PDB file of C-alpha atoms in Angstrom:
ATOM      1  CA  ALA A   1       0.000   0.000   0.000  1.00  0.00           C
ATOM      2  CA  GLN A   2       1.051   3.519  -0.660  1.00  0.00           C
ATOM      3  CA  THR A   3       2.321   5.493   2.335  1.00  0.00           C
ATOM      4  CA  VAL A   4       1.903   9.203   2.779  1.00  0.00           C
ATOM      5  CA  THR A   5       3.837  10.798   5.614  1.00  0.00           C
ATOM      6  CA  GLN A   6       3.251  14.165   7.202  1.00  0.00           C
ATOM      7  CA  SER A   7       5.989  14.536   9.772  1.00  0.00           C
ATOM      8  CA  GLN A   8       4.690  17.722  11.384  1.00  0.00           C
ATOM      9  CA  PRO A   9       1.653  17.007  13.570  1.00  0.00           C
ATOM     10  CA  GLU A  10       1.383  20.696  14.475  1.00  0.00           C
ATOM     11  CA  MET A  11       2.638  23.939  12.996  1.00  0.00           C
ATOM     12  CA  SER A  12       2.067  27.578  13.789  1.00  0.00           C
ATOM     13  CA  VAL A  13       2.565  30.778  11.820  1.00  0.00           C
ATOM     14  CA  GLN A  14       2.162  34.466  12.462  1.00  0.00           C
ATOM     15  CA  GLU A  15      -0.567  36.154  10.500  1.00  0.00           C
ATOM     16  CA  ALA A  16       0.769  37.514   7.185  1.00  0.00           C
ATOM     17  CA  GLU A  17       3.826  35.277   7.332  1.00  0.00           C
ATOM     18  CA  THR A  18       4.648  32.232   5.205  1.00  0.00           C
ATOM     19  CA  VAL A  19       4.544  28.633   6.345  1.00  0.00           C
ATOM     20  CA  THR A  20       5.481  25.361   4.654  1.00  0.00           C
ATOM     21  CA  LEU A  21       3.859  22.035   5.451  1.00  0.00           C
ATOM     22  CA  SER A  22       5.771  18.920   4.492  1.00  0.00           C
ATOM     23  CA  CYS A  23       4.566  15.715   2.881  1.00  0.00           C
ATOM     24  CA  THR A  24       6.471  12.723   1.586  1.00  0.00           C
ATOM     25  CA  TYR A  25       5.115   9.609  -0.047  1.00  0.00           C
ATOM     26  CA  ASP A  26       6.269   6.201  -1.050  1.00  0.00           C
ATOM     27  CA  THR A  27       5.540   4.870  -4.524  1.00  0.00           C
ATOM     28  CA  SER A  28       7.040   2.920  -7.380  1.00  0.00           C
ATOM     29  CA  GLU A  29       4.711   4.518  -9.917  1.00  0.00           C
ATOM     30  CA  SER A  30       5.902   7.103 -12.394  1.00  0.00           C
ATOM     31  CA  ASP A  31       2.598   8.883 -12.813  1.00  0.00           C
ATOM     32  CA  TYR A  32       0.177   9.752 -10.068  1.00  0.00           C
ATOM     33  CA  TYR A  33      -1.721  12.653  -8.539  1.00  0.00           C
ATOM     34  CA  LEU A  34      -1.098  14.545  -5.344  1.00  0.00           C
ATOM     35  CA  PHE A  35      -3.497  16.704  -3.376  1.00  0.00           C
ATOM     36  CA  TRP A  36      -3.677  18.930  -0.342  1.00  0.00           C
ATOM     37  CA  TYR A  37      -6.974  19.103   1.511  1.00  0.00           C
ATOM     38  CA  LYS A  38      -7.900  21.551   4.254  1.00  0.00           C
ATOM     39  CA  GLN A  39     -10.194  20.605   7.132  1.00  0.00           C
ATOM     40  CA  PRO A  40     -11.262  23.641   9.197  1.00  0.00           C
ATOM     41  CA  PRO A  41     -13.087  23.291  12.521  1.00  0.00           C
ATOM     42  CA  SER A  42     -16.332  22.853  10.587  1.00  0.00           C
ATOM     43  CA  ARG A  43     -14.927  19.400   9.598  1.00  0.00           C
ATOM     44  CA  GLN A  44     -15.634  19.990   5.902  1.00  0.00           C
ATOM     45  CA  MET A  45     -12.790  18.643   3.746  1.00  0.00           C
ATOM     46  CA  ILE A  46     -11.894  21.198   1.090  1.00  0.00           C
ATOM     47  CA  LEU A  47      -9.481  20.728  -1.784  1.00  0.00           C
ATOM     48  CA  VAL A  48      -6.697  23.311  -1.642  1.00  0.00           C
ATOM     49  CA  ILE A  49      -4.418  22.353  -4.513  1.00  0.00           C
ATOM     50  CA  ARG A  50      -3.546  19.420  -6.767  1.00  0.00           C
ATOM     51  CA  GLN A  51      -0.614  18.298  -8.874  1.00  0.00           C
ATOM     52  CA  GLU A  52      -0.062  15.662 -11.523  1.00  0.00           C
ATOM     53  CA  ALA A  53       3.299  13.922 -11.211  1.00  0.00           C
ATOM     54  CA  TYR A  54       4.350  14.216 -14.835  1.00  0.00           C
ATOM     55  CA  LYS A  55       3.928  17.984 -14.787  1.00  0.00           C
ATOM     56  CA  GLN A  56       7.191  19.665 -13.907  1.00  0.00           C
ATOM     57  CA  GLN A  57       5.648  22.997 -13.015  1.00  0.00           C
ATOM     58  CA  ASN A  58       4.597  23.440  -9.426  1.00  0.00           C
ATOM     59  CA  ALA A  59       0.885  24.088  -8.957  1.00  0.00           C
ATOM     60  CA  THR A  60      -0.249  27.431  -7.578  1.00  0.00           C
ATOM     61  CA  GLU A  61      -3.632  28.587  -6.333  1.00  0.00           C
ATOM     62  CA  ASN A  62      -3.567  32.180  -5.126  1.00  0.00           C
ATOM     63  CA  ARG A  63      -1.658  32.181  -1.799  1.00  0.00           C
ATOM     64  CA  PHE A  64      -1.146  28.415  -1.908  1.00  0.00           C
ATOM     65  CA  SER A  65       1.658  26.776  -3.847  1.00  0.00           C
ATOM     66  CA  VAL A  66       3.477  23.486  -3.786  1.00  0.00           C
ATOM     67  CA  ASN A  67       7.081  22.449  -4.018  1.00  0.00           C
ATOM     68  CA  PHE A  68       6.956  19.133  -5.865  1.00  0.00           C
ATOM     69  CA  GLN A  69      10.224  17.220  -5.821  1.00  0.00           C
ATOM     70  CA  LYS A  70       9.505  14.004  -7.707  1.00  0.00           C
ATOM     71  CA  ALA A  71      12.869  12.355  -7.173  1.00  0.00           C
ATOM     72  CA  ALA A  72      12.684  13.007  -3.468  1.00  0.00           C
ATOM     73  CA  LYS A  73       8.991  12.016  -3.382  1.00  0.00           C
ATOM     74  CA  SER A  74       8.192  15.245  -1.610  1.00  0.00           C
ATOM     75  CA  PHE A  75       5.120  17.447  -1.989  1.00  0.00           C
ATOM     76  CA  SER A  76       5.192  20.392   0.410  1.00  0.00           C
ATOM     77  CA  LEU A  77       2.536  23.074   0.673  1.00  0.00           C
ATOM     78  CA  LYS A  78       3.484  26.720   1.050  1.00  0.00           C
ATOM     79  CA  ILE A  79       0.952  29.189   2.377  1.00  0.00           C
ATOM     80  CA  SER A  80       1.904  32.800   1.810  1.00  0.00           C
ATOM     81  CA  ASP A  81       0.461  35.824   3.626  1.00  0.00           C
ATOM     82  CA  SER A  82      -1.209  33.524   6.162  1.00  0.00           C
ATOM     83  CA  GLN A  83      -4.677  34.514   7.269  1.00  0.00           C
ATOM     84  CA  LEU A  84      -6.691  33.570  10.337  1.00  0.00           C
ATOM     85  CA  GLY A  85      -8.999  31.571   8.104  1.00  0.00           C
ATOM     86  CA  ASP A  86      -6.118  29.321   7.113  1.00  0.00           C
ATOM     87  CA  ALA A  87      -6.153  27.738  10.568  1.00  0.00           C
ATOM     88  CA  ALA A  88      -7.132  24.134   9.946  1.00  0.00           C
ATOM     89  CA  MET A  89      -5.951  20.564   9.653  1.00  0.00           C
ATOM     90  CA  TYR A  90      -4.158  19.968   6.350  1.00  0.00           C
ATOM     91  CA  PHE A  91      -4.030  16.550   4.729  1.00  0.00           C
ATOM     92  CA  CYS A  92      -1.762  15.430   1.949  1.00  0.00           C
ATOM     93  CA  ALA A  93      -3.156  12.733  -0.346  1.00  0.00           C
ATOM     94  CA  TYR A  94      -1.892  10.499  -3.142  1.00  0.00           C
ATOM     95  CA  ARG A  95      -3.784   8.809  -5.944  1.00  0.00           C
ATOM     96  CA  ARG A  96      -2.446   6.350  -8.491  1.00  0.00           C
ATOM     97  CA  VAL A  97      -3.354   6.610 -12.139  1.00  0.00           C
ATOM     98  CA  ASN A  98      -5.649   4.085 -13.779  1.00  0.00           C
ATOM     99  CA  THR A  99      -5.994   1.827 -10.761  1.00  0.00           C
ATOM    100  CA  GLY A 100      -9.194   2.961  -9.213  1.00  0.00           C
ATOM    101  CA  ASN A 101      -9.835   6.213  -7.492  1.00  0.00           C
ATOM    102  CA  GLN A 102      -8.562   5.297  -4.054  1.00  0.00           C
ATOM    103  CA  PHE A 103      -6.816   8.096  -2.209  1.00  0.00           C
ATOM    104  CA  TYR A 104      -4.097   7.535   0.382  1.00  0.00           C
ATOM    105  CA  PHE A 105      -4.099  10.219   3.044  1.00  0.00           C
ATOM    106  CA  GLY A 106      -1.419  11.366   5.447  1.00  0.00           C
ATOM    107  CA  THR A 107      -2.116  11.816   9.148  1.00  0.00           C
ATOM    108  CA  GLY A 108      -2.504  15.559   8.857  1.00  0.00           C
ATOM    109  CA  THR A 109      -0.829  18.723  10.120  1.00  0.00           C
ATOM    110  CA  SER A 110      -2.710  21.054  12.430  1.00  0.00           C
ATOM    111  CA  LEU A 111      -1.958  24.666  11.505  1.00  0.00           C
ATOM    112  CA  THR A 112      -2.458  27.478  13.994  1.00  0.00           C
ATOM    113  CA  VAL A 113      -2.391  31.074  12.792  1.00  0.00           C
ATOM    114  CA  ILE A 114      -1.313  33.554  15.447  1.00  0.00           C
ATOM    115  CA  PRO A 115      -2.818  37.045  15.182  1.00  0.00           C
TER     116      PRO A 115
ATOM    117  CA  ASP B   1     -25.048  21.478  -7.178  1.00  0.00           C
ATOM    118  CA  ALA B   2     -25.613  20.980  -3.469  1.00  0.00           C
ATOM    119  CA  GLY B   3     -22.474  18.911  -3.048  1.00  0.00           C
ATOM    120  CA  VAL B   4     -22.290  15.623  -1.166  1.00  0.00           C
ATOM    121  CA  ILE B   5     -25.067  15.373   1.382  1.00  0.00           C
ATOM    122  CA  GLN B   6     -24.827  13.300   4.546  1.00  0.00           C
ATOM    123  CA  SER B   7     -27.380  12.632   7.221  1.00  0.00           C
ATOM    124  CA  PRO B   8     -27.633  12.814  10.093  1.00  0.00           C
ATOM    125  CA  ARG B   9     -24.950  15.357  10.988  1.00  0.00           C
ATOM    126  CA  HIS B  10     -24.838  14.077  14.550  1.00  0.00           C
ATOM    127  CA  GLU B  11     -25.908  10.748  15.971  1.00  0.00           C
ATOM    128  CA  VAL B  12     -25.830   9.667  19.589  1.00  0.00           C
ATOM    129  CA  THR B  13     -26.791   6.111  20.346  1.00  0.00           C
ATOM    130  CA  GLU B  14     -26.316   3.452  22.944  1.00  0.00           C
ATOM    131  CA  MET B  15     -24.098   0.444  22.650  1.00  0.00           C
ATOM    132  CA  GLY B  16     -25.827  -2.425  20.880  1.00  0.00           C
ATOM    133  CA  GLN B  17     -28.130  -0.263  18.800  1.00  0.00           C
ATOM    134  CA  GLU B  18     -28.190  -0.240  15.023  1.00  0.00           C
ATOM    135  CA  VAL B  19     -26.896   2.904  13.345  1.00  0.00           C
ATOM    136  CA  THR B  20     -27.490   3.882   9.725  1.00  0.00           C
ATOM    137  CA  LEU B  21     -25.585   6.694   8.069  1.00  0.00           C
ATOM    138  CA  ARG B  22     -26.744   8.070   4.743  1.00  0.00           C
ATOM    139  CA  CYS B  23     -25.046   9.703   1.809  1.00  0.00           C
ATOM    140  CA  LYS B  24     -26.174  11.332  -1.400  1.00  0.00           C
ATOM    141  CA  PRO B  25     -23.253  11.838  -3.814  1.00  0.00           C
ATOM    142  CA  ILE B  26     -22.940  14.633  -6.314  1.00  0.00           C
ATOM    143  CA  SER B  27     -25.208  13.969  -9.257  1.00  0.00           C
ATOM    144  CA  GLY B  28     -23.363  12.221 -12.085  1.00  0.00           C
ATOM    145  CA  HIS B  29     -20.439  11.066  -9.986  1.00  0.00           C
ATOM    146  CA  ASP B  30     -19.624   7.394 -10.415  1.00  0.00           C
ATOM    147  CA  TYR B  31     -17.386   6.755  -7.416  1.00  0.00           C
ATOM    148  CA  LEU B  32     -18.451   6.855  -3.793  1.00  0.00           C
ATOM    149  CA  PHE B  33     -16.228   6.471  -0.759  1.00  0.00           C
ATOM    150  CA  TRP B  34     -16.877   5.975   2.960  1.00  0.00           C
ATOM    151  CA  TYR B  35     -14.216   7.132   5.416  1.00  0.00           C
ATOM    152  CA  ARG B  36     -13.890   7.091   9.185  1.00  0.00           C
ATOM    153  CA  GLN B  37     -11.884   9.737  11.029  1.00  0.00           C
ATOM    154  CA  THR B  38     -10.603   9.396  14.585  1.00  0.00           C
ATOM    155  CA  MET B  39      -7.828  11.082  16.516  1.00  0.00           C
ATOM    156  CA  MET B  40      -5.990   7.809  16.972  1.00  0.00           C
ATOM    157  CA  ARG B  41      -6.215   6.413  13.440  1.00  0.00           C
ATOM    158  CA  GLY B  42      -6.684   9.490  11.296  1.00  0.00           C
ATOM    159  CA  LEU B  43      -8.686   9.196   8.079  1.00  0.00           C
ATOM    160  CA  GLU B  44      -9.383   5.592   7.122  1.00  0.00           C
ATOM    161  CA  LEU B  45     -11.014   4.386   3.918  1.00  0.00           C
ATOM    162  CA  LEU B  46     -13.706   1.878   4.773  1.00  0.00           C
ATOM    163  CA  ILE B  47     -15.172   0.984   1.386  1.00  0.00           C
ATOM    164  CA  TYR B  48     -15.691   2.436  -2.048  1.00  0.00           C
ATOM    165  CA  PHE B  49     -18.108   1.868  -4.904  1.00  0.00           C
ATOM    166  CA  ASN B  50     -17.878   2.336  -8.636  1.00  0.00           C
ATOM    167  CA  ASN B  51     -21.178   2.571 -10.500  1.00  0.00           C
ATOM    168  CA  ASN B  52     -22.954   1.287  -7.393  1.00  0.00           C
ATOM    169  CA  VAL B  53     -20.756  -1.821  -7.162  1.00  0.00           C
ATOM    170  CA  PRO B  54     -18.484  -2.285  -4.121  1.00  0.00           C
ATOM    171  CA  ILE B  55     -14.896  -2.376  -5.334  1.00  0.00           C
ATOM    172  CA  ASP B  56     -12.841  -2.609  -2.179  1.00  0.00           C
ATOM    173  CA  ASP B  57     -14.220  -3.207   1.300  1.00  0.00           C
ATOM    174  CA  SER B  58     -10.944  -4.233   2.894  1.00  0.00           C
ATOM    175  CA  GLY B  59     -11.118  -1.254   5.208  1.00  0.00           C
ATOM    176  CA  MET B  60     -14.380  -2.299   6.807  1.00  0.00           C
ATOM    177  CA  PRO B  61     -13.357  -3.099  10.364  1.00  0.00           C
ATOM    178  CA  GLU B  62     -15.540  -6.138  10.954  1.00  0.00           C
ATOM    179  CA  ASP B  63     -18.807  -7.816  10.132  1.00  0.00           C
ATOM    180  CA  ARG B  64     -20.728  -5.356  12.209  1.00  0.00           C
ATOM    181  CA  PHE B  65     -20.184  -2.844   9.408  1.00  0.00           C
ATOM    182  CA  SER B  66     -21.996  -3.050   6.100  1.00  0.00           C
ATOM    183  CA  ALA B  67     -22.490  -0.628   3.220  1.00  0.00           C
ATOM    184  CA  LYS B  68     -24.876  -0.558   0.318  1.00  0.00           C
ATOM    185  CA  MET B  69     -25.440   1.562  -2.730  1.00  0.00           C
ATOM    186  CA  PRO B  70     -28.835   0.625  -4.182  1.00  0.00           C
ATOM    187  CA  ASN B  71     -28.676   3.342  -6.824  1.00  0.00           C
ATOM    188  CA  ALA B  72     -26.425   6.085  -8.124  1.00  0.00           C
ATOM    189  CA  SER B  73     -27.816   8.711  -5.786  1.00  0.00           C
ATOM    190  CA  PHE B  74     -27.865   6.984  -2.418  1.00  0.00           C
ATOM    191  CA  SER B  75     -25.627   4.953  -0.141  1.00  0.00           C
ATOM    192  CA  THR B  76     -25.843   3.744   3.434  1.00  0.00           C
ATOM    193  CA  LEU B  77     -23.304   2.656   6.008  1.00  0.00           C
ATOM    194  CA  LYS B  78     -24.776   0.516   8.735  1.00  0.00           C
ATOM    195  CA  ILE B  79     -23.286  -0.544  12.042  1.00  0.00           C
ATOM    196  CA  GLN B  80     -25.057  -3.336  13.869  1.00  0.00           C
ATOM    197  CA  PRO B  81     -24.554  -3.683  16.787  1.00  0.00           C
ATOM    198  CA  SER B  82     -22.737  -0.458  17.547  1.00  0.00           C
ATOM    199  CA  GLU B  83     -19.928  -0.263  20.114  1.00  0.00           C
ATOM    200  CA  PRO B  84     -18.288   2.712  21.888  1.00  0.00           C
ATOM    201  CA  ARG B  85     -15.105   2.239  19.802  1.00  0.00           C
ATOM    202  CA  ASP B  86     -17.157   3.040  16.692  1.00  0.00           C
ATOM    203  CA  SER B  87     -17.424   6.645  17.872  1.00  0.00           C
ATOM    204  CA  ALA B  88     -15.899   8.753  15.118  1.00  0.00           C
ATOM    205  CA  VAL B  89     -16.687  11.127  12.297  1.00  0.00           C
ATOM    206  CA  TYR B  90     -17.816   9.299   9.184  1.00  0.00           C
ATOM    207  CA  PHE B  91     -17.333  10.966   5.824  1.00  0.00           C
ATOM    208  CA  CYS B  92     -18.790  10.180   2.460  1.00  0.00           C
ATOM    209  CA  ALA B  93     -17.041  11.423  -0.679  1.00  0.00           C
ATOM    210  CA  SER B  94     -17.731  11.135  -4.383  1.00  0.00           C
ATOM    211  CA  SER B  95     -15.752  11.601  -7.573  1.00  0.00           C
ATOM    212  CA  LEU B  96     -16.092  11.401 -11.327  1.00  0.00           C
ATOM    213  CA  GLN B  97     -13.965   8.960 -13.328  1.00  0.00           C
ATOM    214  CA  ARG B  98     -13.696  11.095 -16.425  1.00  0.00           C
ATOM    215  CA  ASP B  99     -12.581  14.117 -14.469  1.00  0.00           C
ATOM    216  CA  HIS B 100      -8.830  14.345 -15.087  1.00  0.00           C
ATOM    217  CA  TYR B 101      -7.803  14.491 -11.463  1.00  0.00           C
ATOM    218  CA  ASN B 102     -10.699  12.407 -10.084  1.00  0.00           C
ATOM    219  CA  GLU B 103     -10.805  14.836  -7.193  1.00  0.00           C
ATOM    220  CA  GLN B 104     -12.855  13.595  -4.271  1.00  0.00           C
ATOM    221  CA  PHE B 105     -15.614  15.865  -2.973  1.00  0.00           C
ATOM    222  CA  PHE B 106     -16.432  15.310   0.663  1.00  0.00           C
ATOM    223  CA  GLY B 107     -19.663  15.620   2.560  1.00  0.00           C
ATOM    224  CA  PRO B 108     -19.840  17.440   5.895  1.00  0.00           C
ATOM    225  CA  GLY B 109     -19.512  14.212   7.866  1.00  0.00           C
ATOM    226  CA  THR B 110     -21.606  12.483  10.515  1.00  0.00           C
ATOM    227  CA  ARG B 111     -20.326  12.636  14.066  1.00  0.00           C
ATOM    228  CA  LEU B 112     -21.277   9.353  15.719  1.00  0.00           C
ATOM    229  CA  THR B 113     -21.155   8.899  19.465  1.00  0.00           C
ATOM    230  CA  VAL B 114     -21.842   5.466  20.902  1.00  0.00           C
ATOM    231  CA  LEU B 115     -22.404   5.492  24.650  1.00  0.00           C
TER     232      LEU B 115
END
């Protein structure tokens, strides 16, 4: 089974500052998809950003961007200009290509934003 | 679209009782997933369906758990008899095969408490 590791159970950042959440994964596949989901206190899981492994360019969505290092099997999430509303649990997820739609989730990183 | 709908949002029951959780996926989606989230075990995939057919139920903890998808717009997860260790948040998610990323859309979850 695929393994997704988030080594930072908790992180904190000052409002308006930048924070990076780490994620590594284990796979022998050459093509796959990676995702970051946000889970605020409301519990709703919300997609933040996604990346396809064969694309060299790092995905960006407004203040959220990723640093995808395929050789290192690393997929970190950078949040710029952190806002109070960014406080949430963040989950990294992996999906293989063409073998069902099963996602493999990491254990999550709890992000606190300090005013 | 209303998104993935789950009911009830909260359920409190006593040990030994039958519990039924319900999910309505996004219209047109052909994959449906049931997850369980706890502090100790994180987000666990219990079972998923493709076109109403169960594909992988290896995550179902034991025979007390069962899931059905009688049609494309409705699924149930049943626990009979329930036990205190089943207390968790249960999520339903759906996705569309022909969508390039097969992103999973999550419902708001059902918080189950078994006394």
